[in-house]
CSV table of C-alpha atoms and ligand atoms in Angstrom, one decimal:
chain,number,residue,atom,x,y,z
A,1,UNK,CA,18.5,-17.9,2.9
A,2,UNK,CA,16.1,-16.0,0.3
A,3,UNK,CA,14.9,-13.4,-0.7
A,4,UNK,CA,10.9,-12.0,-0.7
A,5,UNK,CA,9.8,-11.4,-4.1
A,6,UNK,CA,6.7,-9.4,-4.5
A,7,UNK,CA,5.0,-10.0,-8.2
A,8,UNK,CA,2.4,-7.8,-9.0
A,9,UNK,CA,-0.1,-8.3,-11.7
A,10,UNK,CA,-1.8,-6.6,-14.0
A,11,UNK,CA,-5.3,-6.9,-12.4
A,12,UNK,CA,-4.2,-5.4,-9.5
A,13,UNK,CA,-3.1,-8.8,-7.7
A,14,UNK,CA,0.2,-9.1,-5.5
A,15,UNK,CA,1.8,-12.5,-4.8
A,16,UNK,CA,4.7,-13.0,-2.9
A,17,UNK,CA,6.9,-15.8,-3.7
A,18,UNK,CA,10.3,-16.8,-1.6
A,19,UNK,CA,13.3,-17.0,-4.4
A,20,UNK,CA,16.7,-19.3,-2.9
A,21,UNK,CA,19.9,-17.6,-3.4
A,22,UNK,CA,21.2,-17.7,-7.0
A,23,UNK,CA,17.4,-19.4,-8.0
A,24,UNK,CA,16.0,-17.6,-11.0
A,25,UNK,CA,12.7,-15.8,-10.3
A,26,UNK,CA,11.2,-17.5,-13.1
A,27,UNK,CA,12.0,-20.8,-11.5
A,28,UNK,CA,10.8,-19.7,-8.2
A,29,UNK,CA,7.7,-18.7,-9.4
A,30,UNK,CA,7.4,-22.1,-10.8
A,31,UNK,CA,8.2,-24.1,-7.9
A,32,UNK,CA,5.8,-22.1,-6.0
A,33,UNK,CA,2.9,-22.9,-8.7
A,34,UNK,CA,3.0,-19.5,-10.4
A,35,UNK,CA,3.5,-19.6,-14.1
A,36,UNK,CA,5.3,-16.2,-14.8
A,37,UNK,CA,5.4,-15.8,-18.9
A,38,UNK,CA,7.8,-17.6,-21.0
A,39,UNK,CA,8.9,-19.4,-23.9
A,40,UNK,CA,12.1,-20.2,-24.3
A,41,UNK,CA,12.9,-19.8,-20.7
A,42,UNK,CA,16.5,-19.0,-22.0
A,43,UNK,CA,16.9,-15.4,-22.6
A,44,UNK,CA,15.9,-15.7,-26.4
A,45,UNK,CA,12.3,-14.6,-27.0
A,46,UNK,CA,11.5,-12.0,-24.2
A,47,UNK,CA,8.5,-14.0,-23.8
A,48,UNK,CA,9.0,-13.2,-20.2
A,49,UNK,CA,10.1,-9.2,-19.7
A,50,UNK,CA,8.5,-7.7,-16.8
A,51,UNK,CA,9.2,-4.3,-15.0
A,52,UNK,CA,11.2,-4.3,-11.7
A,53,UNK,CA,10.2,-1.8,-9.2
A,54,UNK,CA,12.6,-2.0,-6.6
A,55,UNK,CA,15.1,-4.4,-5.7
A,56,UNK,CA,18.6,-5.8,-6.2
A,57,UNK,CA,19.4,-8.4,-8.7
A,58,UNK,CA,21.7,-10.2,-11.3
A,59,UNK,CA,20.7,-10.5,-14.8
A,60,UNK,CA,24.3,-11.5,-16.1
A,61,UNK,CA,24.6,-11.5,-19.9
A,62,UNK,CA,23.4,-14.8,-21.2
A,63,UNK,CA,20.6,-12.8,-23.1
A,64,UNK,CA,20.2,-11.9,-26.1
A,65,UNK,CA,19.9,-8.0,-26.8
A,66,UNK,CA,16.8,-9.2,-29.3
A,67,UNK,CA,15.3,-10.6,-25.4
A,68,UNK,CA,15.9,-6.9,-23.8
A,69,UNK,CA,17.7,-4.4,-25.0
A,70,UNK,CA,20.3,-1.8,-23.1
A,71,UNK,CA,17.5,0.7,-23.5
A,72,UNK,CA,14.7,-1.6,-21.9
A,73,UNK,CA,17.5,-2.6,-19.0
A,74,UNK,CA,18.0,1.0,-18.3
A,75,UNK,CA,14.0,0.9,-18.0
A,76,UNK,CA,14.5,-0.9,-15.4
A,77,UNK,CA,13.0,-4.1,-17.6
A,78,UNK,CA,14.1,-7.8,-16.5
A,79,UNK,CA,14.0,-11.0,-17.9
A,80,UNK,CA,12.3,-13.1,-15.1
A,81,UNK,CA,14.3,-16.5,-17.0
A,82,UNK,CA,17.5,-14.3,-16.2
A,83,UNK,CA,16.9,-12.7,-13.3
A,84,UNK,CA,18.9,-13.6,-10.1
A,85,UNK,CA,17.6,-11.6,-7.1
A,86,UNK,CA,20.5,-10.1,-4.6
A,87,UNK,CA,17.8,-8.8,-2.2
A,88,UNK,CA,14.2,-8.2,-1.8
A,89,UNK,CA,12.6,-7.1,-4.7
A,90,UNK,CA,9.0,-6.3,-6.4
A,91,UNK,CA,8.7,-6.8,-9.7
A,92,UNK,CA,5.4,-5.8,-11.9
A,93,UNK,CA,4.1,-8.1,-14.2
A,94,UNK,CA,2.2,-7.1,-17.4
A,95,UNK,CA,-0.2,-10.0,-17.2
A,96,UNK,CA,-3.7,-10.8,-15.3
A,97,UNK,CA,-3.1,-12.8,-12.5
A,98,UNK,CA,-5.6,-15.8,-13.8
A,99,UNK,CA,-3.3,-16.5,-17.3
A,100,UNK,CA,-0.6,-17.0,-14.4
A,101,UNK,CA,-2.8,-19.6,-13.0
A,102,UNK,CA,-2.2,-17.8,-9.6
A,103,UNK,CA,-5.5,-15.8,-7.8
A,104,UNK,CA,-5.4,-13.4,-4.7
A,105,UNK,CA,-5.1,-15.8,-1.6
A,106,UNK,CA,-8.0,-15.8,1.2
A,107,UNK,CA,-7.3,-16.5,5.1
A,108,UNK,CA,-9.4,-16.8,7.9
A,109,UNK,CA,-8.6,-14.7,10.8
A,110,UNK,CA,-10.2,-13.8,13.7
A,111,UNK,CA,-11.1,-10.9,15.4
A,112,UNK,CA,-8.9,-9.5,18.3
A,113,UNK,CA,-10.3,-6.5,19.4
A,114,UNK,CA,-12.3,-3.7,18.1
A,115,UNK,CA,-12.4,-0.1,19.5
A,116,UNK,CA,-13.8,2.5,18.6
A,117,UNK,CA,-11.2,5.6,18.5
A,118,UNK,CA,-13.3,8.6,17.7
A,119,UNK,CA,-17.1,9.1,17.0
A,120,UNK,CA,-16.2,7.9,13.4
A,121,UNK,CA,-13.5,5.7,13.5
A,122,UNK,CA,-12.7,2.1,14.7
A,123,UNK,CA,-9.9,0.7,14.7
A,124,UNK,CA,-10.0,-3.3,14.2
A,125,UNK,CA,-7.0,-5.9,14.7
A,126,UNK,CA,-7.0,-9.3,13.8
A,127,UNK,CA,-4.9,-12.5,14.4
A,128,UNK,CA,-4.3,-14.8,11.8
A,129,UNK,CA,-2.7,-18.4,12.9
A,130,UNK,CA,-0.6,-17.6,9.3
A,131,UNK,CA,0.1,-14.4,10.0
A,132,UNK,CA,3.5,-14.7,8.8
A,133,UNK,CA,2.3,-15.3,5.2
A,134,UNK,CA,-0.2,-12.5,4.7
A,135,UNK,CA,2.6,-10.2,3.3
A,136,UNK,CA,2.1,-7.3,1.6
A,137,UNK,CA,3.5,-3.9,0.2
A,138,UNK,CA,3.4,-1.2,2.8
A,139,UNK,CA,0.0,0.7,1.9
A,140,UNK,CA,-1.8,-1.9,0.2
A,141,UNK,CA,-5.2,-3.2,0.6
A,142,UNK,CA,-7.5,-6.2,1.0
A,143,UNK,CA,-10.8,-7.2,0.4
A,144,UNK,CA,-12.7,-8.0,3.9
A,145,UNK,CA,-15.8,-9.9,4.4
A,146,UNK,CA,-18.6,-8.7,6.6
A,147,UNK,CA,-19.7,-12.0,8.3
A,148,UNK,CA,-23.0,-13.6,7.7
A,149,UNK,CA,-23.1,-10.8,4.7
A,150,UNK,CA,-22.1,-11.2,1.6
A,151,UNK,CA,-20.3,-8.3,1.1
A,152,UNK,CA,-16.7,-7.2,0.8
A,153,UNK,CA,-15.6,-4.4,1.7
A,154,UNK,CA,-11.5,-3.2,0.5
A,155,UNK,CA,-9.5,-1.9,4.0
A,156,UNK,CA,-5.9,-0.7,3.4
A,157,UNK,CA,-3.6,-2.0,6.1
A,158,UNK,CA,-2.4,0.2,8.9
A,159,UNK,CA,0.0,-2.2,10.3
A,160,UNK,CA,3.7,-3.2,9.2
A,161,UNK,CA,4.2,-5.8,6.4
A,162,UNK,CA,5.4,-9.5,8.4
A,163,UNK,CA,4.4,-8.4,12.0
A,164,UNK,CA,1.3,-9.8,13.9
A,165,UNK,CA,-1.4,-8.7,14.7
A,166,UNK,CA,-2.9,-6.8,11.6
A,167,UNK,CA,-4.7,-3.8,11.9
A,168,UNK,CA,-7.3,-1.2,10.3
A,169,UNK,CA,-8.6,1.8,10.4
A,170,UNK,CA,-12.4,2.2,9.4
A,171,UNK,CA,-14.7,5.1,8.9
A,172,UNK,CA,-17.8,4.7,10.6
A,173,UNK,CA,-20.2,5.2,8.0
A,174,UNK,CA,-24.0,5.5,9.1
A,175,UNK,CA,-25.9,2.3,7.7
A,176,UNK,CA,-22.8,1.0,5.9
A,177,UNK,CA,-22.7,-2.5,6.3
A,178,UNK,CA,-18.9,-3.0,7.4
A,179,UNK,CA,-19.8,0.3,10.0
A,180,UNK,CA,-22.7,-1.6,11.4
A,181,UNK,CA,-21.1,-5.0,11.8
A,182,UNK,CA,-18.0,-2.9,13.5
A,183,UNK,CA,-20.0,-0.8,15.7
A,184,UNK,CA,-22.7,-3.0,16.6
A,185,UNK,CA,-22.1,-6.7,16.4
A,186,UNK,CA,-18.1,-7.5,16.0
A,187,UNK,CA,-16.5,-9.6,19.2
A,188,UNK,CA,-13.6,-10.9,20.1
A,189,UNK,CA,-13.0,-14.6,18.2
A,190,UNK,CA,-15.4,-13.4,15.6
A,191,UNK,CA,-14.1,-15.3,12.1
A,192,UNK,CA,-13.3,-12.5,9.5
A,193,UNK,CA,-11.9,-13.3,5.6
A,194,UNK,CA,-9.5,-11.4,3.8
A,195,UNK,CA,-8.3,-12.1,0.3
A,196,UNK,CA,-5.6,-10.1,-1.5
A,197,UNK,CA,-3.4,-8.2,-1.1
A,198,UNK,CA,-3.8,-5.5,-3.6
A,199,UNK,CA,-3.2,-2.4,-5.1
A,200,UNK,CA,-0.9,-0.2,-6.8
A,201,UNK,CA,-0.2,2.1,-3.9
A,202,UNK,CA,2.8,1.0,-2.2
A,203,UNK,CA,5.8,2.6,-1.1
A,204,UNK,CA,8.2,2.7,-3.6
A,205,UNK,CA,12.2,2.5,-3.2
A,206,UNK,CA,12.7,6.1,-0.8
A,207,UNK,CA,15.3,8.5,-3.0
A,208,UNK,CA,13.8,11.6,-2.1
A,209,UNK,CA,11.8,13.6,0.3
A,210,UNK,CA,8.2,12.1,0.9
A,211,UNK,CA,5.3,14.1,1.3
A,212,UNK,CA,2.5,12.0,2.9
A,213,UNK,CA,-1.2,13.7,2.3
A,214,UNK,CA,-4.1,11.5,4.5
A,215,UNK,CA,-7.4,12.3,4.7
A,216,UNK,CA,-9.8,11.1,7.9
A,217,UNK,CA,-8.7,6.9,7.8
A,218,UNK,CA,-6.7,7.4,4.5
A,219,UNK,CA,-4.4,8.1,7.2
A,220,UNK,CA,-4.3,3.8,7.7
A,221,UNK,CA,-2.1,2.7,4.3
A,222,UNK,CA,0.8,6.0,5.7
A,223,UNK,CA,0.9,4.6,9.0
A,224,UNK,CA,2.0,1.5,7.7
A,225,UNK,CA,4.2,3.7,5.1
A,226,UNK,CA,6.1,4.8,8.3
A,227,UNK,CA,6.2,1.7,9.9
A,228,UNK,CA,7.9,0.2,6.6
A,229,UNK,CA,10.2,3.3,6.4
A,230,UNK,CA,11.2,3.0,10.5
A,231,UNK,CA,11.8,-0.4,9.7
A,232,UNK,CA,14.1,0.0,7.1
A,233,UNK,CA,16.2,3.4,8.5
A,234,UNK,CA,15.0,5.3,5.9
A,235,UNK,CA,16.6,8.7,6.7
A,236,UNK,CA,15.4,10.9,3.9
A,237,UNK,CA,13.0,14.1,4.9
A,238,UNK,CA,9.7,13.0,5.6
A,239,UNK,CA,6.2,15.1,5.9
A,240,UNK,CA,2.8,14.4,6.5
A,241,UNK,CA,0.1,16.7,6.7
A,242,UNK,CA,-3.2,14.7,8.0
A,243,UNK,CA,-6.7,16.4,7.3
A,244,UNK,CA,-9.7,15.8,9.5
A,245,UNK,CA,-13.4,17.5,9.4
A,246,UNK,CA,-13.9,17.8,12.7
A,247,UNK,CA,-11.8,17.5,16.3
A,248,UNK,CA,-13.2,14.4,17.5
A,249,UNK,CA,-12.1,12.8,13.8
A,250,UNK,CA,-8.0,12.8,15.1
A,251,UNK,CA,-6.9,9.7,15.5
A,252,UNK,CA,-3.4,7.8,16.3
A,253,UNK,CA,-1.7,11.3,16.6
A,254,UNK,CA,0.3,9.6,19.7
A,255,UNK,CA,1.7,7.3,17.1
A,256,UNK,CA,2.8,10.4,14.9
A,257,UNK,CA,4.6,11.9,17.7
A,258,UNK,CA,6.4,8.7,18.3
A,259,UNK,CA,7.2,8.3,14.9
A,260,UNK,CA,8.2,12.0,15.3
A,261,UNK,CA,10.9,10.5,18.0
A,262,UNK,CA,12.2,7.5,16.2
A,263,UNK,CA,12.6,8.9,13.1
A,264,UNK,CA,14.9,11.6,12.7
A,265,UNK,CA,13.4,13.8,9.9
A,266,UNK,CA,10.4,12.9,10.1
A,267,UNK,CA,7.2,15.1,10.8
A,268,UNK,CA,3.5,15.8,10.8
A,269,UNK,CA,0.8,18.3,11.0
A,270,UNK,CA,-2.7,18.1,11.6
A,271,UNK,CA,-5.4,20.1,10.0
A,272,UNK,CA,-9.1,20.5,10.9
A,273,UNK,CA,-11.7,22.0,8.1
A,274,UNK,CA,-13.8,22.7,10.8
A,275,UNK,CA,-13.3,26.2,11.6
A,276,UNK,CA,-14.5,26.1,15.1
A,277,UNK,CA,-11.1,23.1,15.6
A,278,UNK,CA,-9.3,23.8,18.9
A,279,UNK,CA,-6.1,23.2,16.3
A,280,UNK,CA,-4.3,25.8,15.8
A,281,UNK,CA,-3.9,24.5,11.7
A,282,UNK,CA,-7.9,24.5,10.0
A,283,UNK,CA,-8.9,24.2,7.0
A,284,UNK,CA,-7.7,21.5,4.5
A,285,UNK,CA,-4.5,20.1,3.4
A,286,UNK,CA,-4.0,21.9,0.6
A,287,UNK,CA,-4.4,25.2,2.6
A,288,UNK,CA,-0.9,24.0,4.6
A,289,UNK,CA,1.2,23.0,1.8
A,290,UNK,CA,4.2,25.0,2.0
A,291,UNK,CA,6.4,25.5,-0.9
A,292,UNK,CA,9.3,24.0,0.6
A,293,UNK,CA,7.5,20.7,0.6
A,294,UNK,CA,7.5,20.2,-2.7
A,295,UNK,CA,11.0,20.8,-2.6
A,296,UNK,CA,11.2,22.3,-6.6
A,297,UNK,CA,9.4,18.5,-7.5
A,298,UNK,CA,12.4,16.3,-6.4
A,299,UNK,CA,9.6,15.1,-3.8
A,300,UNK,CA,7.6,11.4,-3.9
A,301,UNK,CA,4.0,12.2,-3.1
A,302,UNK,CA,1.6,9.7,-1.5
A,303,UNK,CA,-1.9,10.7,-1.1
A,304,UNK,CA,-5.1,9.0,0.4
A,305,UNK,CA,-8.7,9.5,1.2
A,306,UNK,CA,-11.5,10.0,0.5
A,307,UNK,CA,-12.3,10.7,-3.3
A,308,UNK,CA,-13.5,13.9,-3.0
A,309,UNK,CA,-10.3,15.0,-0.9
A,310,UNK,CA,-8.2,13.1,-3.3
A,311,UNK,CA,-9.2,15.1,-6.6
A,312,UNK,CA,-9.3,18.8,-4.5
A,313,UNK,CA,-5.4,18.0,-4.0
A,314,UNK,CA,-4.6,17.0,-7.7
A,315,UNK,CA,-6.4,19.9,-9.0
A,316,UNK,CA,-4.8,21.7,-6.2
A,317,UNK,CA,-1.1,20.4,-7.4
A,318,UNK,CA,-2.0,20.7,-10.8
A,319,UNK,CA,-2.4,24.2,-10.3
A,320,UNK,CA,0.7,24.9,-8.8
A,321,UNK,CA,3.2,24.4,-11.6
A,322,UNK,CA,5.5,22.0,-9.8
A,323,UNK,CA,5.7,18.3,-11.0
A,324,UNK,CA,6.3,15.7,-8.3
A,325,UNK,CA,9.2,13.0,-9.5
A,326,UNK,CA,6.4,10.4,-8.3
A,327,UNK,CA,2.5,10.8,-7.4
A,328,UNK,CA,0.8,7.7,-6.1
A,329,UNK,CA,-2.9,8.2,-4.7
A,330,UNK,CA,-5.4,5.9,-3.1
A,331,UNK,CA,-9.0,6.8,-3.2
A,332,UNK,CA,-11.4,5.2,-0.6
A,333,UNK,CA,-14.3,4.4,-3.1
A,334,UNK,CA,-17.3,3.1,-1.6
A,335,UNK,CA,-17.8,-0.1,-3.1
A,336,UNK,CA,-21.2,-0.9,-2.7
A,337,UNK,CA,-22.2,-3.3,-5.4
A,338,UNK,CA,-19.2,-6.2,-4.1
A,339,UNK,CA,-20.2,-9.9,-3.3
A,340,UNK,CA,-18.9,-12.0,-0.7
A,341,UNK,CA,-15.2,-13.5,-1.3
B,401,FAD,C1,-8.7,0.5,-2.3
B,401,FAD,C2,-9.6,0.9,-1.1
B,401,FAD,C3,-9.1,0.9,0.1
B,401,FAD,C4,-9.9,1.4,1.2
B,401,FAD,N1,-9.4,1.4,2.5
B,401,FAD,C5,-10.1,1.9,3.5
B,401,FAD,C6,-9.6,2.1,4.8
B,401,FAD,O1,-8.4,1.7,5.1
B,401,FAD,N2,-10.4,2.7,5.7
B,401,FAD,C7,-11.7,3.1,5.5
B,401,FAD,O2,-12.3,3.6,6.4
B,401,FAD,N3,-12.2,2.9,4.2
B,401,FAD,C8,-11.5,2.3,3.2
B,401,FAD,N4,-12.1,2.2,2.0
B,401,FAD,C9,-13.5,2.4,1.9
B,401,FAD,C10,-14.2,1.1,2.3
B,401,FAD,O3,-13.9,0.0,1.4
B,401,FAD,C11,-15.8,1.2,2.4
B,401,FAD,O4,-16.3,1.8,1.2
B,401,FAD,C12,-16.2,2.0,3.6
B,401,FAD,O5,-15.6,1.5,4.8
B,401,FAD,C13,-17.7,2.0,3.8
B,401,FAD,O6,-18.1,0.6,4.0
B,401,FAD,P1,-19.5,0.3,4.8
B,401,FAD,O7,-19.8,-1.2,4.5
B,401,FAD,O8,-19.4,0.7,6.2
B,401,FAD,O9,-20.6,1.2,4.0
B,401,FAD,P2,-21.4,0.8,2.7
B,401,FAD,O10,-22.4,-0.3,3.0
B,401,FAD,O11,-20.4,0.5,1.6
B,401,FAD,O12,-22.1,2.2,2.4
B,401,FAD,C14,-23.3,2.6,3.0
B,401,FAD,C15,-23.7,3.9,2.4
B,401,FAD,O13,-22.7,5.0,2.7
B,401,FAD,C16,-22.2,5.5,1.5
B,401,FAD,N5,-20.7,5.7,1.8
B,401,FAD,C17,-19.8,4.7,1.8
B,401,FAD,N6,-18.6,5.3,2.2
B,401,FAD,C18,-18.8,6.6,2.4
B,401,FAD,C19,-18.0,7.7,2.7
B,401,FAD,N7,-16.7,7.5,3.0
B,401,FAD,N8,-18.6,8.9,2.9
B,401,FAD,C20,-19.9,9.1,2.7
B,401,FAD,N9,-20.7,8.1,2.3
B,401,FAD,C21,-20.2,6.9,2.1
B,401,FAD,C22,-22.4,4.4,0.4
B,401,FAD,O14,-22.4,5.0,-0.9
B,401,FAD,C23,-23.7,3.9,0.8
B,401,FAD,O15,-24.8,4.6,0.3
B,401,FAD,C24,-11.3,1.7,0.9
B,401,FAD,C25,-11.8,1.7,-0.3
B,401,FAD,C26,-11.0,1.3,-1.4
B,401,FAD,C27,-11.5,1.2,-2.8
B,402,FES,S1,11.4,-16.8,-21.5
B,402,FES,FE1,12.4,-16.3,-23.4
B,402,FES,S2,13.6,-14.6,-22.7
B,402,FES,FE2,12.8,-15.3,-20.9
């Protein structure tokens, strides 16, 4: 038996290492070629203090209080040389992932099937023979490479961490070069590379009421948010209001309503800023953010889209007077000036 640690580096970089039961995560790291910081590898220096994010463990009291003090351990701060994991856990560490000697990890995979859902959206999946070891945090991203390009192009996962195939959604931008390759060329068996994961937005340990906020294909890194939170019985109130521009920009709302069904307090409404939409909710999200969603701030907030849509809901929030007990947001830069991984 072990446990699925999750180290996340400073430069944005996620590894994921396998620690044995009653194995130090420092020494796991190490067997698994990824050289964590430390000195005296013996709860002395604090050489080796990273944050834990979520996560069961044992850090017993072989440390010295010089190492981490009680005020640092209530921070949620770990020694990594003391740190027995009792479950899962992901664990942030304040250090580039290159002084680690560790790097994002590529993989070939190939395409499975692409299809287009909507005028301006496609949906790609992808097999990997490893499948099983391109883990990742529930709405993080990777770094895709358009074939015979060289360009990359960053695609947040819509699937669930450890389950096969993996899946996308992706605006289809006119003359973008992922949208073209999508739309125009991609086949089944086509050879695609991804390298990561990464990224900061990932769900956190669930507490509290969630509201989810997705605009157009930032809709991709909540879907697998749900499928994380399905997965684990998460019971807490959930919410998700999903903005589109137009109608025939809805996608996977057959999805929502099944997630509507399996999860008990869990559900979602759909907005259109077009104000010709068939639905009866237009406008944008902001417009259909009830007060009881914010639930007086005791609320988690994940947000993603585009960049535009991003900043109208912060400034939105800001304005309200309430202050979330956690805001993560993804926005879907265009990232235009990438090379080839
Ligand atoms: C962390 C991260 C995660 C992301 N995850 C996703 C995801 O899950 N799904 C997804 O669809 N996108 C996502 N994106 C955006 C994605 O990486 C690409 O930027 C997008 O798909 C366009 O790629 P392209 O090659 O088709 O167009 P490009 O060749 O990059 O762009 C062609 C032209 O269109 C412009 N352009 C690019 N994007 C837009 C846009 N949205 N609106 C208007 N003009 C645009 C560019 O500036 C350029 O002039 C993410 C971006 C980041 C930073
Ligand atoms: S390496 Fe010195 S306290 Fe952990």
């Amino acid at each position: 038996m072990s446990y699925t640690i999750a180290l996340n580096f400073e430069d944005g970089v996620s590894r994921f290492i396998q620690c044995n039961v009653n194995e130090k995560v420092l020494d796991a790291a190490y067997r698994q070629k990824i050289n964590l910081p430390m000195d005296c590898s013996d709860g002395v220096c604090g050489t080796c203090k990273c944050r834990c994010e979520s996560g069961q463990f044992d850090l017993g009291d072989d440390y010295l209080d010089d190492a981490l003090s009680d005020e640092e351990r209530e921070q949620q701060m770990v020694l990594t040389c003391q740190m027995v994991p009792e479950s899962d856990c992901v664990i942030n560490v304040p250090m580039a992932s290159s002084l680690c000697k560790t790097a994002q990890q590529r993989w070939t995979t190939t395409v499975a099937k692409v299809e287009q859902l909507s005028p301006t959206t496609v949906e790609l999946t992808l097999d990997c023979d490893e499948a099983a070891e391109v883990n990742f945090l529930s709405g993080q991203y990777i770094n895709l490479s358009v074939p015979q390009g060289d360009v990359t192009r960053a695609y947040s996962f819509s699937s669930c961490p450890g389950t096969a195939p993996l899946t996308f959604l992706i605006r289809n931008v006119p003359d973008g070069a992922m949208s073209h390759y999508l739309t125009q060329q991609a086949k089944p068996g086509d050879t695609m590379t991804i390298a990561g994961p990464q990224g900061s937005f990932y769900l956190r340990e669930v507490t509290r009421p969630l509201l989810l906020l997705a605009g157009g294909t930032g809709l991709a890194p909540l879907l697998s948010i749900l499928h994380s939170v399905n997965q684990q019985g998460i019971t807490t109130p959930i919410h998700l209001l999903y903005g589109v521009s137009r109608d025939d920009d809805r996608v996977k709302c057959d999805v929502l309503t099944a997630f509507t069904e399996k999860l008990a307090q869990f559900d979602y409404q759909l907005c259109v800023s077009d104000p010709h939409s068939s639905e009866p909710l237009k406008g944008h999200v902001t417009d259909h953010i009830r007060p009881e969603l914010l639930h007086n701030g005791d609320v988690d907030i994940y947000l993603c889209g585009p960049p535009p849509m991003v900043d109208a809901v912060m400034i939105w929030l800001n304005a309200q007077g309430v202050t979330p007990a956690h805001f993560y947001y993804e926005k879907f830069t265009p990232q235009v000036a990438q090379v080839s991984v």
